[in-house]
Coordinates of C-alpha atoms in Angstrom, one line a residue:
M639 CA 87.3 92.3 109.5
V640 CA 84.2 90.1 109.9
E641 CA 83.4 91.6 113.2
D642 CA 83.7 95.2 111.8
M643 CA 81.3 94.3 109.0
A644 CA 78.8 92.9 111.5
T645 CA 78.8 96.0 113.7
D646 CA 79.5 98.8 111.3
G647 CA 78.8 97.4 107.9
P648 CA 75.2 98.7 107.2
R649 CA 76.1 102.2 108.3
R650 CA 79.3 102.3 106.2
A651 CA 77.5 101.0 103.2
E652 CA 74.8 103.7 103.5
N653 CA 77.3 106.5 104.2
P654 CA 80.8 105.4 103.0
E655 CA 83.8 107.5 103.1
V656 CA 84.9 107.8 99.5
A657 CA 88.2 109.6 99.2
G658 CA 89.0 111.6 96.0
V659 CA 92.3 110.9 94.4
L660 CA 93.4 113.3 91.7
L661 CA 96.3 112.3 89.5
A662 CA 98.0 115.5 88.4
A663 CA 101.7 114.6 87.9
G664 CA 102.0 114.6 84.2
G665 CA 104.5 116.9 82.4
G666 CA 102.5 117.4 79.2
R667 CA 105.1 116.0 76.9
R668 CA 102.9 116.2 73.8
L669 CA 102.0 119.8 74.9
G670 CA 105.6 120.9 74.7
G671 CA 106.4 120.2 78.3
R672 CA 103.5 122.2 79.7
P673 CA 102.4 120.5 83.0
K674 CA 98.7 119.8 82.6
A675 CA 97.9 120.8 86.1
L676 CA 98.8 124.4 85.2
L677 CA 96.9 124.7 81.9
T678 CA 94.4 127.6 82.2
H679 CA 90.7 126.7 82.3
R680 CA 88.0 129.3 83.1
G681 CA 90.7 131.7 84.3
R682 CA 92.3 129.3 86.8
P683 CA 94.8 126.3 86.8
L684 CA 93.1 123.2 85.4
I685 CA 93.9 121.3 88.6
E686 CA 91.5 123.5 90.6
H687 CA 88.6 122.5 88.3
A688 CA 89.3 118.8 89.0
V689 CA 89.6 119.3 92.8
R690 CA 86.2 121.2 92.7
S691 CA 84.6 118.3 90.8
L692 CA 85.8 115.8 93.4
R693 CA 84.7 118.0 96.3
N694 CA 81.3 118.9 94.9
G695 CA 80.7 115.3 93.9
G696 CA 80.8 114.3 97.5
C697 CA 84.3 112.9 97.9
G698 CA 86.5 113.3 100.9
P699 CA 89.2 113.4 102.1
L700 CA 90.9 114.7 98.9
H701 CA 94.3 113.6 97.9
V702 CA 96.3 115.2 95.1
V703 CA 99.4 113.6 93.5
L704 CA 101.7 116.1 91.9
G705 CA 104.9 115.5 89.9
A706 CA 106.1 117.8 87.1
A707 CA 106.6 121.4 88.3
A708 CA 105.2 120.4 91.7
E709 CA 106.4 123.5 93.5
E710 CA 105.0 125.8 90.8
V711 CA 101.6 124.0 91.0
R712 CA 101.6 124.5 94.8
A713 CA 102.4 128.1 94.4
R714 CA 99.8 128.9 91.7
A715 CA 96.9 126.6 92.5
D716 CA 94.5 126.7 95.4
L717 CA 94.7 123.2 96.9
T718 CA 93.1 124.2 100.2
G719 CA 91.7 121.2 102.0
C720 CA 93.7 118.7 99.9
A721 CA 96.5 116.4 101.1
V722 CA 99.3 116.6 98.6
S723 CA 101.9 114.0 97.6
V724 CA 104.8 114.6 95.2
N725 CA 105.7 111.7 93.0
P726 CA 109.4 111.8 92.3
D727 CA 109.0 109.0 89.7
W728 CA 106.2 110.8 87.7
E729 CA 108.1 110.3 84.5
E730 CA 107.6 106.5 84.8
G731 CA 103.9 107.1 84.0
M732 CA 100.5 107.1 85.7
G733 CA 101.0 103.8 87.5
S734 CA 103.5 105.3 89.9
S735 CA 101.2 108.1 90.8
L736 CA 98.2 105.8 91.3
R737 CA 100.3 103.6 93.6
L738 CA 101.4 106.7 95.6
G739 CA 97.8 108.0 95.9
L740 CA 96.4 104.7 97.1
E741 CA 99.3 104.3 99.5
A742 CA 98.6 107.6 101.0
L743 CA 95.0 106.5 101.8
T744 CA 95.9 103.4 103.7
A745 CA 96.3 105.3 106.9
T746 CA 92.8 106.8 106.6
D747 CA 89.3 105.4 107.2
A748 CA 88.4 105.6 103.6
D749 CA 86.2 102.8 102.3
A750 CA 86.9 103.5 98.7
A751 CA 89.0 105.8 96.4
L752 CA 87.5 107.6 93.5
V753 CA 90.2 108.4 91.0
L754 CA 90.1 111.3 88.6
L755 CA 92.6 112.5 86.0
V756 CA 93.6 116.2 85.9
D757 CA 93.3 116.4 82.1
Q758 CA 89.6 115.6 81.7
P759 CA 87.8 118.9 82.3
G760 CA 84.7 117.6 80.7
I761 CA 84.1 115.4 83.8
G762 CA 82.4 117.4 86.5
A763 CA 80.8 116.9 89.9
E764 CA 77.7 115.2 88.4
A765 CA 79.7 112.3 87.0
V766 CA 81.8 112.1 90.2
A767 CA 78.6 111.9 92.3
R768 CA 77.1 109.2 90.1
V769 CA 80.1 106.9 90.3
R770 CA 80.5 107.6 94.0
L771 CA 76.9 106.3 94.6
A772 CA 77.9 103.0 93.0
Y773 CA 79.7 102.1 96.2
R774 CA 78.3 98.9 97.8
S775 CA 81.2 97.5 99.8
R776 CA 85.0 97.7 100.2
M777 CA 85.2 95.3 97.3
S778 CA 83.3 97.7 95.0
L779 CA 84.7 98.3 91.5
A780 CA 82.8 101.0 89.4
A781 CA 83.5 103.3 86.6
A782 CA 81.8 105.9 84.5
S783 CA 80.5 104.8 81.2
H784 CA 80.3 107.0 78.1
D785 CA 78.0 105.6 75.4
G786 CA 78.7 102.1 76.8
E787 CA 82.5 102.5 76.9
R788 CA 84.3 102.4 80.3
S789 CA 86.0 105.6 81.2
H790 CA 86.7 107.9 84.1
P791 CA 86.3 108.5 87.0
V792 CA 86.8 105.1 88.5
L793 CA 86.0 103.9 92.0
F794 CA 88.1 101.3 93.9
G795 CA 86.9 99.7 97.1
A796 CA 89.6 99.7 99.8
D797 CA 90.0 95.9 99.9
R798 CA 91.2 96.1 96.3
W799 CA 93.9 98.7 96.7
T800 CA 96.8 96.4 97.3
D801 CA 96.2 94.3 94.2
I802 CA 95.5 97.4 92.1
A803 CA 98.7 99.0 93.3
A804 CA 100.7 95.9 92.4
A805 CA 99.3 95.9 88.9
A806 CA 99.8 99.6 88.3
V807 CA 103.0 99.9 86.2
G808 CA 104.2 102.2 83.5
D809 CA 101.6 104.5 82.0
Q810 CA 98.8 101.9 82.3
G811 CA 97.5 103.0 85.6
A812 CA 94.8 100.5 86.6
R813 CA 94.0 99.4 83.0
S814 CA 95.3 95.9 83.3
Y815 CA 93.6 95.3 86.6
L816 CA 90.3 96.6 85.3
R817 CA 90.6 94.5 82.2
E818 CA 91.2 91.3 84.3
H819 CA 88.2 92.2 86.5
R820 CA 85.8 93.6 84.0
D821 CA 83.0 91.3 85.1
A822 CA 83.1 92.8 88.5
I823 CA 82.8 96.4 87.3
T824 CA 79.6 98.4 87.8
L825 CA 79.4 100.7 84.8
V826 CA 77.6 104.0 85.5
E827 CA 76.4 105.8 82.4
C828 CA 77.5 109.5 82.5
S829 CA 77.4 110.6 78.8
D830 CA 74.4 112.8 79.5
V831 CA 76.4 114.8 82.2
A832 CA 80.0 114.6 81.1
E833 CA 82.4 114.4 78.2
A834 CA 85.4 112.0 78.6
Y835 CA 88.0 113.8 76.3
D836 CA 91.6 114.2 77.4
I837 CA 93.8 117.3 77.0
D838 CA 96.8 115.6 75.3
T839 CA 97.8 117.7 72.3
S840 CA 97.9 121.3 71.2
Q841 CA 94.7 120.7 69.3
D842 CA 93.0 119.6 72.4
L843 CA 93.7 123.0 74.0
K844 CA 90.8 124.4 72.0
R845 CA 88.5 122.6 74.5
L846 CA 89.8 124.8 77.4
E847 CA 88.0 128.0 78.1

């Protein structure tokens, strides 16, 4: 590892490979069992909007984690250029999807993973690009900030993936890990280019176009 950093470190730091990980497995329990990935936004499934945000924000490769109604999502949504994993344990919560997404990247050359949630259409490519640019090393830890509050998307340097996956349980995702390592997080203000709301309830559907 030390040798790799000596010979390749500066180049990788200037032009890192930041993979995009989209967590899109939820079943939309509070939406009457409507999978969030298939909600309509601007005439297309919501998941396509999130994929576009990651791609246009400079992330690659792109990895999508599906769960509820996975086959229907594959059939209805254009996921061209994305690697897709199906989480059989999606009902356990976001943690299992995050573990699966990070595990899928271990065989790649990615230096970091930028994680986005499918139910946050107010977060577009501009916010993704800003957080991506916060990468400094494979130990990087960064997150978008909205009016000073940590939010999404979140960037995890590759050397942190094992510990993050171990801490990702239930519906907490990386929350406990981020709380324990808050002093290491680079916060990137994005409130001028993004809105960090979630589509969780029927009332939230008004935010979709």
